[in-house]
Short mmCIF file of C-alpha atoms in Angstrom, two decimals:
data_model
loop_
_atom_site.label_atom_id
_atom_site.label_comp_id
_atom_site.label_asym_id
_atom_site.label_seq_id
_atom_site.Cartn_x
_atom_site.Cartn_y
_atom_site.Cartn_z
CA MET P 1 0.00 0.00 0.00
CA ASN P 2 3.14 2.21 -0.21
CA SER P 3 2.84 5.56 1.58
CA LEU P 4 -0.70 4.68 2.68
CA ASN P 5 0.62 1.87 4.91
CA ASN P 6 1.33 4.14 7.86
CA ILE P 7 -2.08 5.79 7.87
CA SER P 8 -4.63 4.28 10.23
CA ASN P 9 -7.66 6.58 9.71
CA PHE P 10 -9.38 7.29 6.40
CA TYR P 11 -12.14 9.90 6.18
CA PHE P 12 -14.12 10.09 2.91
CA ILE P 13 -16.02 13.23 1.88
CA GLY P 14 -18.60 11.92 -0.59
CA ILE P 15 -18.28 8.32 0.63
CA GLY P 16 -21.51 7.25 -1.12
CA GLY P 17 -20.01 7.81 -4.58
CA ILE P 18 -19.44 4.62 -6.53
CA GLY P 19 -15.67 5.03 -6.82
CA MET P 20 -15.26 6.39 -3.29
CA SER P 21 -17.18 3.54 -1.69
CA ALA P 22 -14.95 0.92 -3.38
CA LEU P 23 -11.91 2.55 -1.76
CA ALA P 24 -13.71 2.76 1.59
CA ARG P 25 -14.47 -0.99 1.41
CA TYR P 26 -10.85 -1.70 0.51
CA PHE P 27 -9.35 0.18 3.47
CA LYS P 28 -11.94 -1.25 5.87
CA ALA P 29 -11.00 -4.77 4.70
CA ALA P 30 -7.32 -3.85 5.30
CA GLY P 31 -8.13 -3.19 8.97
CA LYS P 32 -8.13 0.61 8.80
CA ASN P 33 -10.56 2.96 10.57
CA VAL P 34 -12.96 4.30 7.94
CA ALA P 35 -15.75 6.89 8.18
CA GLY P 36 -17.20 9.60 5.99
CA TYR P 37 -19.84 12.07 4.90
CA ASP P 38 -22.41 11.97 2.15
CA LYS P 39 -25.33 14.17 1.17
CA THR P 40 -28.04 11.52 1.24
CA PRO P 41 -28.52 7.89 2.34
CA SER P 42 -28.53 5.30 -0.46
CA GLU P 43 -28.15 1.57 -1.10
CA ILE P 44 -24.37 2.13 -1.13
CA THR P 45 -24.23 3.98 2.21
CA ARG P 46 -26.44 1.31 3.77
CA SER P 47 -24.07 -1.42 2.55
CA LEU P 48 -21.09 0.52 3.99
CA ASN P 49 -22.92 0.87 7.32
CA ALA P 50 -23.33 -2.90 7.35
CA LEU P 51 -19.52 -3.21 7.19
CA GLY P 52 -19.21 -1.02 10.29
CA ILE P 53 -18.35 2.24 8.48
CA ASP P 54 -19.87 5.30 10.20
CA ILE P 55 -21.42 7.84 7.83
CA THR P 56 -22.88 11.24 8.63
CA PHE P 57 -25.33 13.06 6.36
CA ASN P 58 -24.97 16.45 8.09
CA ASP P 59 -22.12 18.76 7.16
CA SER P 60 -21.27 19.44 10.79
CA LEU P 61 -17.85 19.31 12.44
CA ASP P 62 -19.47 17.92 15.61
CA GLU P 63 -20.39 14.77 13.70
CA ILE P 64 -16.79 13.99 12.70
CA ALA P 65 -15.46 11.57 15.33
CA ALA P 66 -12.41 12.75 17.33
CA LEU P 67 -10.40 9.86 15.87
CA TYR P 68 -10.46 11.51 12.42
CA LYS P 69 -9.46 14.92 13.78
CA ASN P 70 -5.96 13.59 14.47
CA GLN P 71 -3.91 15.18 11.72
CA GLN P 72 -0.92 12.85 12.15
CA ASN P 73 -2.51 9.58 11.10
CA THR P 74 -5.62 10.59 9.10
CA LEU P 75 -5.93 10.80 5.33
CA VAL P 76 -8.90 12.71 3.94
CA VAL P 77 -10.15 11.46 0.57
CA TYR P 78 -12.55 13.62 -1.45
CA THR P 79 -14.32 13.65 -4.77
CA PRO P 80 -14.57 16.70 -7.07
CA ALA P 81 -18.37 16.33 -6.81
CA VAL P 82 -18.16 17.82 -3.29
CA PRO P 83 -18.26 21.65 -3.29
CA THR P 84 -15.30 23.49 -1.77
CA THR P 85 -17.77 25.27 0.55
CA HIS P 86 -18.23 21.98 2.43
CA LEU P 87 -17.48 22.70 6.13
CA GLY P 88 -15.72 19.40 6.74
CA TYR P 89 -13.51 19.89 3.70
CA GLN P 90 -12.66 23.43 4.82
CA TYR P 91 -11.84 22.25 8.36
CA PHE P 92 -9.42 19.59 7.09
CA GLN P 93 -7.83 22.03 4.67
CA GLN P 94 -7.39 24.81 7.23
CA ASN P 95 -5.81 22.37 9.70
CA ASN P 96 -3.29 21.07 7.15
CA PHE P 97 -4.56 17.51 6.95
CA LYS P 98 -3.28 15.31 4.14
CA ILE P 99 -6.10 15.57 1.56
CA LEU P 100 -6.13 13.60 -1.69
CA LYS P 101 -8.60 13.18 -4.52
CA ARG P 102 -9.97 9.68 -4.99
CA ALA P 103 -7.99 9.34 -8.24
CA ALA P 104 -4.70 10.12 -6.51
CA VAL P 105 -5.35 7.45 -3.85
CA LEU P 106 -6.11 4.94 -6.60
CA GLY P 107 -2.87 5.97 -8.31
CA LEU P 108 -0.88 5.30 -5.12
CA LEU P 109 -2.55 1.91 -4.65
CA THR P 110 -1.70 0.74 -8.16
CA GLN P 111 1.94 1.91 -8.19
CA SER P 112 3.59 -1.28 -6.97
CA LYS P 113 1.16 -3.73 -8.60
CA PHE P 114 0.50 -5.11 -12.07
CA CYS P 115 -2.20 -2.72 -13.29
CA LEU P 116 -4.91 -3.34 -15.89
CA ALA P 117 -6.90 -0.16 -16.62
CA VAL P 118 -10.01 0.39 -18.73
CA ALA P 119 -10.73 3.91 -20.03
CA GLY P 120 -13.42 5.31 -22.32
CA THR P 121 -16.41 7.64 -22.26
CA HIS P 122 -18.71 4.58 -22.45
CA GLY P 123 -18.23 0.93 -21.58
CA LYS P 124 -15.49 1.21 -18.97
CA THR P 125 -17.59 0.09 -16.00
CA THR P 126 -18.97 -3.05 -17.65
CA THR P 127 -15.61 -3.87 -19.27
CA SER P 128 -13.62 -3.47 -16.03
CA ALA P 129 -16.22 -5.47 -14.06
CA MET P 130 -16.08 -8.21 -16.70
CA LEU P 131 -12.28 -8.17 -16.63
CA GLY P 132 -12.15 -8.30 -12.82
CA HIS P 133 -14.55 -11.25 -12.93
CA LEU P 134 -12.53 -13.07 -15.63
CA MET P 135 -9.27 -12.62 -13.67
CA ALA P 136 -10.90 -13.72 -10.39
CA SER P 137 -12.41 -16.77 -12.12
CA CYS P 138 -8.91 -17.67 -13.34
CA GLU P 139 -7.95 -17.77 -9.63
CA LEU P 140 -5.48 -14.92 -9.92
CA PRO P 141 -4.48 -12.65 -6.97
CA VAL P 142 -6.54 -9.68 -8.14
CA THR P 143 -8.25 -6.66 -6.60
CA ALA P 144 -10.70 -4.80 -8.85
CA PHE P 145 -12.00 -1.28 -8.14
CA LEU P 146 -15.21 -0.84 -10.12
CA GLY P 147 -17.46 2.07 -11.05
CA GLY P 148 -20.60 -0.01 -10.56
CA ILE P 149 -21.98 -2.87 -8.49
CA ALA P 150 -20.98 -6.16 -10.17
CA GLU P 151 -23.98 -8.50 -9.86
CA ASN P 152 -21.81 -11.60 -9.33
CA TYR P 153 -20.24 -10.04 -6.23
CA GLN P 154 -22.93 -7.56 -5.12
CA SER P 155 -20.05 -5.14 -4.69
CA ASN P 156 -17.91 -2.57 -6.49
CA LEU P 157 -14.81 -4.23 -5.07
CA ILE P 158 -13.52 -7.69 -6.03
CA GLN P 159 -10.82 -8.87 -3.62
CA GLN P 160 -8.88 -12.04 -4.25
CA GLY P 161 -5.30 -10.94 -3.67
CA GLU P 162 -2.99 -7.96 -3.93
CA GLU P 163 -0.58 -8.61 -6.82
CA ILE P 164 -2.83 -7.50 -9.70
CA VAL P 165 -5.20 -4.55 -9.75
CA VAL P 166 -8.01 -3.93 -12.24
CA VAL P 167 -9.21 -0.37 -12.29
CA GLU P 168 -11.67 1.79 -14.15
CA ALA P 169 -9.68 4.74 -15.53
CA ASP P 170 -11.98 7.76 -15.32
CA GLU P 171 -11.52 10.66 -17.77
CA PHE P 172 -13.63 13.02 -15.61
CA ASP P 173 -11.39 15.75 -14.18
CA ARG P 174 -8.46 13.96 -15.93
CA SER P 175 -8.43 11.44 -13.04
CA PHE P 176 -6.86 8.71 -15.19
CA MET P 177 -3.62 10.69 -15.44
CA GLN P 178 -2.76 9.25 -12.00
CA LEU P 179 -2.41 5.76 -13.51
CA TYR P 180 0.52 4.04 -15.25
CA PRO P 181 -0.98 0.73 -16.41
CA ASN P 182 0.78 -2.40 -17.71
CA ILE P 183 -2.23 -3.30 -19.85
CA ALA P 184 -4.83 -0.68 -20.80
CA ALA P 185 -7.86 -0.37 -23.04
CA ILE P 186 -9.71 2.63 -24.46
CA THR P 187 -13.28 1.70 -25.38
CA SER P 188 -14.50 5.05 -26.77
CA MET P 189 -13.61 8.74 -26.98
CA ASP P 190 -16.97 10.43 -27.64
CA ALA P 191 -17.36 14.04 -26.56
CA ASP P 192 -18.43 14.28 -22.90
CA HIS P 193 -17.53 16.26 -19.77
CA LEU P 194 -17.28 19.40 -21.90
CA ASP P 195 -17.81 21.38 -18.68
CA ILE P 196 -14.27 20.21 -17.81
CA TYR P 197 -12.64 19.93 -21.25
CA GLY P 198 -14.28 22.73 -23.23
CA ASP P 199 -14.30 20.85 -26.54
CA SER P 200 -14.05 17.32 -27.92
CA GLU P 201 -10.52 17.83 -29.27
CA THR P 202 -9.19 18.61 -25.78
CA LEU P 203 -10.94 15.49 -24.46
CA GLN P 204 -9.41 13.34 -27.21
CA ASN P 205 -5.96 14.76 -26.42
CA SER P 206 -6.48 13.74 -22.81
CA PHE P 207 -7.09 10.13 -23.91
CA LYS P 208 -3.92 10.32 -26.01
CA ASP P 209 -2.03 11.51 -22.92
CA PHE P 210 -3.45 8.56 -20.96
CA ALA P 211 -2.39 6.17 -23.74
CA ALA P 212 1.16 7.53 -23.44
CA GLN P 213 1.20 6.55 -19.76
CA VAL P 214 0.98 2.83 -20.51
CA LYS P 215 4.33 1.36 -19.39
CA GLU P 216 7.02 0.94 -22.04
CA ASP P 217 6.72 -2.83 -22.14
CA GLY P 218 2.92 -2.60 -21.75
CA VAL P 219 0.03 -3.11 -24.16
CA LEU P 220 -2.79 -0.80 -25.24
CA PHE P 221 -6.03 -2.15 -26.70
CA ILE P 222 -8.29 0.26 -28.60
CA ALA P 223 -11.78 0.06 -30.05
CA ASN P 224 -11.37 -0.26 -33.81
CA GLY P 225 -11.56 3.15 -35.48
CA LEU P 226 -10.16 5.28 -32.67
CA PRO P 227 -7.37 7.69 -33.75
CA LEU P 228 -4.75 5.98 -31.57
CA ASP P 229 -1.95 3.44 -31.98
CA GLY P 230 -2.90 0.19 -30.31
CA ILE P 231 -4.15 -3.37 -30.76
CA THR P 232 -7.65 -3.20 -32.23
CA VAL P 233 -10.73 -4.92 -30.78
CA GLY P 234 -14.14 -5.12 -32.44
CA VAL P 235 -17.19 -7.11 -33.50
CA GLU P 236 -17.42 -8.80 -36.91
CA ASP P 237 -14.76 -6.54 -38.40
CA ASN P 238 -11.05 -6.62 -39.27
CA SER P 239 -9.83 -6.03 -35.70
CA LEU P 240 -6.94 -8.11 -34.36
CA TYR P 241 -9.32 -9.34 -31.64
CA THR P 242 -12.81 -9.70 -33.10
CA ALA P 243 -16.08 -11.53 -32.48
CA ILE P 244 -17.13 -13.70 -35.42
CA ASN P 245 -20.05 -16.07 -36.09
CA VAL P 246 -22.30 -13.97 -33.83
CA ASN P 247 -25.79 -15.37 -33.14
CA ILE P 248 -28.53 -14.58 -30.62
CA LYS P 249 -30.16 -17.54 -28.86
CA ASN P 250 -32.59 -17.08 -25.95
CA GLY P 251 -31.49 -13.50 -25.37
CA ALA P 252 -27.75 -14.37 -25.20
CA TYR P 253 -24.93 -13.82 -27.68
CA HIS P 254 -23.13 -16.90 -28.99
CA PHE P 255 -19.87 -16.16 -30.80
CA ASP P 256 -16.24 -17.10 -31.46
CA LEU P 257 -13.28 -14.86 -30.67
CA LYS P 258 -10.62 -14.68 -33.35
CA TYR P 259 -7.29 -13.26 -32.17
CA PRO P 260 -3.64 -13.27 -33.38
CA SER P 261 -2.59 -16.50 -31.68
CA GLY P 262 -5.76 -18.51 -32.06
CA MET P 263 -9.52 -18.84 -31.76
CA LEU P 264 -11.79 -19.13 -28.71
CA LYS P 265 -14.87 -21.05 -29.80
CA ASP P 266 -18.43 -21.30 -28.47
CA LEU P 267 -18.39 -18.29 -26.17
CA VAL P 268 -21.65 -17.13 -24.58
CA LEU P 269 -22.44 -13.67 -23.24
CA ASN P 270 -25.68 -13.20 -21.30
CA LEU P 271 -25.75 -9.39 -21.62
CA PRO P 272 -27.92 -7.76 -24.31
CA GLY P 273 -26.65 -5.12 -26.75
CA ARG P 274 -23.85 -5.04 -29.33
CA HIS P 275 -22.02 -2.54 -27.12
CA ASN P 276 -21.74 -5.26 -24.46
CA LEU P 277 -20.38 -7.69 -27.01
CA SER P 278 -17.69 -5.13 -27.78
CA ASN P 279 -17.00 -4.74 -24.03
CA ALA P 280 -16.64 -8.53 -23.73
CA ILE P 281 -14.09 -8.69 -26.56
CA THR P 282 -12.05 -5.97 -24.83
CA ALA P 283 -12.13 -7.74 -21.44
CA LEU P 284 -11.24 -11.10 -23.05
CA ALA P 285 -8.35 -9.50 -24.99
CA MET P 286 -6.89 -8.01 -21.80
CA ALA P 287 -7.29 -11.27 -19.85
CA LEU P 288 -5.67 -13.29 -22.66
CA GLU P 289 -2.81 -10.77 -22.85
CA TYR P 290 -2.23 -11.22 -19.12
CA GLY P 291 -2.10 -14.98 -19.60
CA CYS P 292 -5.46 -16.29 -18.41
CA PRO P 293 -6.11 -19.87 -19.61
CA ALA P 294 -8.54 -19.82 -22.55
CA ASP P 295 -10.69 -22.69 -21.25
CA LYS P 296 -11.34 -20.91 -17.94
CA LEU P 297 -12.30 -17.69 -19.75
CA ALA P 298 -15.20 -19.33 -21.60
CA LYS P 299 -16.72 -20.63 -18.34
CA ALA P 300 -16.19 -17.29 -16.60
CA LEU P 301 -17.81 -15.26 -19.40
CA VAL P 302 -21.03 -17.26 -19.49
CA ALA P 303 -21.33 -16.83 -15.70
CA PHE P 304 -20.95 -13.03 -15.80
CA LYS P 305 -24.23 -11.43 -14.69
CA GLY P 306 -23.45 -7.81 -15.52
CA VAL P 307 -23.32 -4.57 -13.56
CA ASN P 308 -26.20 -3.09 -11.60
CA ARG P 309 -28.01 -0.33 -13.56
CA ARG P 310 -26.39 -1.41 -16.83
CA PHE P 311 -29.39 -2.86 -18.72
CA THR P 312 -30.59 -4.41 -15.45
CA TYR P 313 -33.92 -6.25 -15.69
CA ARG P 314 -36.01 -5.14 -12.70
CA ILE P 315 -39.07 -6.99 -14.03
CA GLN P 316 -39.00 -9.58 -16.79
CA THR P 317 -42.31 -11.35 -17.47
CA GLU P 318 -44.39 -12.05 -20.59
CA LYS P 319 -46.64 -9.05 -19.88
CA GLN P 320 -44.19 -6.57 -18.45
CA VAL P 321 -40.49 -5.74 -18.83
CA LEU P 322 -38.81 -3.01 -16.75
CA ILE P 323 -35.18 -2.20 -17.57
CA ASP P 324 -32.91 0.07 -15.54
CA ASP P 325 -29.85 1.71 -17.12
CA TYR P 326 -27.30 4.34 -16.12
CA ALA P 327 -27.29 5.84 -19.65
CA HIS P 328 -26.72 9.61 -19.41
CA HIS P 329 -25.18 10.46 -22.80
CA PRO P 330 -26.86 10.27 -26.26
CA THR P 331 -24.51 7.46 -27.41
CA GLU P 332 -25.43 5.41 -24.33
CA ILE P 333 -29.16 6.00 -24.87
CA ASP P 334 -28.68 4.80 -28.48
CA ALA P 335 -26.94 1.65 -27.21
CA VAL P 336 -29.78 0.91 -24.76
CA HIS P 337 -32.41 1.57 -27.42
CA ASN P 338 -30.67 -0.70 -29.94
CA ALA P 339 -30.39 -3.47 -27.35
CA VAL P 340 -34.10 -3.18 -26.49
CA ARG P 341 -35.13 -3.34 -30.16
CA GLU P 342 -32.84 -6.33 -30.72
CA MET P 343 -34.35 -8.22 -27.77
CA TYR P 344 -37.98 -7.05 -28.22
CA PRO P 345 -38.35 -6.36 -31.96
CA ASN P 346 -42.15 -5.91 -32.09
CA LYS P 347 -42.94 -4.46 -28.67
CA ARG P 348 -44.02 -0.96 -27.71
CA VAL P 349 -41.26 0.74 -25.69
CA LEU P 350 -41.58 3.55 -23.13
CA GLY P 351 -38.45 5.55 -22.37
CA VAL P 352 -38.09 7.38 -19.02
CA PHE P 353 -35.13 9.73 -18.80
CA GLN P 354 -33.63 11.97 -16.13
CA PRO P 355 -31.03 14.31 -17.70
CA HIS P 356 -27.78 14.59 -15.68
CA LEU P 357 -26.05 18.00 -15.42
CA TYR P 358 -27.19 21.29 -16.95
CA SER P 359 -23.94 21.60 -18.93
CA ARG P 360 -24.25 18.14 -20.51
CA THR P 361 -27.91 18.80 -21.40
CA ARG P 362 -26.90 22.11 -23.01
CA ASP P 363 -23.91 20.64 -24.89
CA PHE P 364 -25.90 17.71 -26.35
CA MET P 365 -29.46 19.10 -26.42
CA GLU P 366 -30.12 18.16 -30.07
CA ASP P 367 -28.36 14.78 -29.76
CA PHE P 368 -30.44 13.93 -26.67
CA ALA P 369 -33.60 14.90 -28.54
CA ARG P 370 -32.66 12.64 -31.48
CA SER P 371 -31.78 9.68 -29.21
CA LEU P 372 -34.92 10.00 -27.08
CA SER P 373 -37.16 10.39 -30.15
CA GLN P 374 -36.46 6.74 -31.03
CA PHE P 375 -38.76 5.46 -28.25
CA ASP P 376 -42.48 4.93 -28.86
CA GLU P 377 -43.38 6.99 -25.78
CA LEU P 378 -41.32 9.23 -23.52
CA LEU P 379 -41.50 10.53 -19.95
CA LEU P 380 -38.94 13.20 -19.09
CA LEU P 381 -37.88 14.22 -15.57
CA ASP P 382 -36.25 17.49 -14.52
CA ILE P 383 -32.47 17.80 -14.87
CA TYR P 384 -30.50 16.28 -12.00
CA PRO P 385 -28.00 19.06 -11.11
CA ALA P 386 -25.33 16.96 -9.31
CA ARG P 387 -22.45 19.40 -8.78
CA GLU P 388 -23.88 22.27 -10.88
CA GLN P 389 -25.95 25.45 -10.53
CA PRO P 390 -28.79 25.99 -13.05
CA ILE P 391 -27.94 27.47 -16.46
CA GLU P 392 -30.45 29.95 -17.88
CA GLY P 393 -32.51 28.53 -20.73
CA VAL P 394 -31.38 24.95 -20.07
CA ASN P 395 -34.24 22.82 -18.76
CA SER P 396 -36.22 19.68 -19.51
CA GLN P 397 -39.04 21.63 -21.19
CA GLU P 398 -36.56 22.92 -23.81
CA LEU P 399 -35.40 19.35 -24.43
CA LEU P 400 -38.99 18.05 -24.61
CA ASN P 401 -39.84 20.67 -27.24
CA LEU P 402 -37.17 19.20 -29.54
CA ILE P 403 -38.30 15.57 -29.09
CA THR P 404 -40.44 14.37 -32.01
CA VAL P 405 -42.36 11.50 -30.33
CA ALA P 406 -46.13 12.18 -30.25
CA ARG P 407 -46.61 10.64 -26.79
CA LYS P 408 -44.24 12.67 -24.63
CA ARG P 409 -44.56 14.58 -21.38
CA LEU P 410 -42.70 16.11 -18.48
CA VAL P 411 -43.17 14.30 -15.18
CA THR P 412 -42.18 14.88 -11.57
CA LYS P 413 -40.82 12.16 -9.31
CA GLU P 414 -44.13 12.40 -7.42
CA ASN P 415 -46.31 11.47 -10.42
CA LEU P 416 -43.77 9.27 -12.26
CA GLU P 417 -45.17 5.97 -10.98
CA ALA P 418 -48.75 6.83 -11.96
CA LYS P 419 -47.72 7.96 -15.46
CA MET P 420 -45.62 4.81 -16.00
CA LYS P 421 -48.49 2.57 -14.91
CA ALA P 422 -50.85 4.43 -17.25
CA SER P 423 -48.65 3.55 -20.24
CA LYS P 424 -49.68 0.57 -22.37
CA ALA P 425 -46.06 -0.11 -23.40
CA THR P 426 -44.90 -3.67 -22.65
CA VAL P 427 -41.25 -2.64 -22.30
CA LYS P 428 -40.32 0.27 -20.03
CA VAL P 429 -36.77 1.61 -19.80
CA MET P 430 -35.63 4.00 -17.04
CA MET P 431 -32.37 5.84 -17.80
CA GLY P 432 -30.12 8.36 -16.08
CA ALA P 433 -27.17 8.83 -13.73
CA GLY P 434 -28.95 10.89 -11.05
CA ASP P 435 -31.34 9.84 -8.28
CA ILE P 436 -33.57 8.02 -10.79
CA GLY P 437 -31.61 4.99 -9.52
CA GLU P 438 -33.41 5.32 -6.18
CA GLU P 439 -36.79 5.98 -7.88
CA ILE P 440 -36.64 2.76 -9.87
CA LEU P 441 -36.29 0.72 -6.68
CA LYS P 442 -39.54 2.25 -5.36
CA ILE P 443 -41.35 1.70 -8.68
CA THR P 444 -40.14 -1.91 -8.97
CA LYS P 445 -41.48 -2.55 -5.48
CA SER P 446 -44.88 -1.00 -6.29
CA TYR P 447 -45.19 -3.09 -9.49
CA SER P 448 -44.66 -6.28 -7.52
CA GLU P 449 -47.15 -5.43 -4.74
#
């Protein structure tokens, strides 16, 4: 754990975040004292409580235990999502505590280990979860820090040893520049986070900078078509690692993997959507490059259950299908829509979307409208602000005006359930990266009552 070895207390500001909570679990498992703050209770904070991690939801210095006010042996970890006006953050800063961003802590943890990192504006969570699962199934000494809850483990942390680390390399706030991987992959470089980067060219340059950080004797895999030098991965194309003979049987993909030193036959992936097939090829390529035995990979892949809120079936019956997805970018909405149409070709589909961030909604207003217009019906929630203040003229009504579906309307969280139940659509898809994740749990429960 390098320089983190001597620290006994870890205090997380924004502990309920998906990346933060994985680190909190890791340090708790290592026998450290762990506590933190978050804005609101959630499934994640409840699961951390169950591990014995104390969490406060009030930004009050009185609620920070005395243990964590010892500057000598406390490390404060924070996420950029927390405003600098946060009282706890200000207290730690004014009293000269050691304060690090989550990404920097992850960078320190990976320094002395064999690191496999997955980057990309889409696909990195599923790909890194798949890769962590493949490595664990090959009985390797791996720890995987994930940006989502892997269904096989009901956790965003896979722990089976310390020699290898699998990590999701996040481009937000240039976090991935803290990593120097042995094996890396870049799944996509679509414009996103323009509130940070300004334009898509700057974002692409950031990915190129990350690619340059792969160790000299390391390997970089890239989605076919990206403007980078690397080993190509793809689906039914001329990539060096490519899926061929792709068929769908009973909602699962059956395919062969052709790669430079051979062929993996009769692979099965139980996740819908061509984007997930591409993610699987990337994870398999990285695992093969590391040296995982091919026969074990086939068994591990078929057993992979996916990541929570990534095309998660909340209800799946003949009469009713409810799908939950984290999609918060037009390309991701397209991927979800394509997967739904592939699985349910003749069914009526209702889309429910909660936009995430005013800046993202502004930057992609027309693209969002195009993506959301593909559904047969649409319910649109207000924008989830996350870390942002409102931007004049940017709201859900403006987005709704651009959407061309006849059956469309704005809804509040209070009347969402009633409007969804009033829809005659067989397939209902709830999408977004905000608190719609909590809403879907309530709606799923009410459907099953």
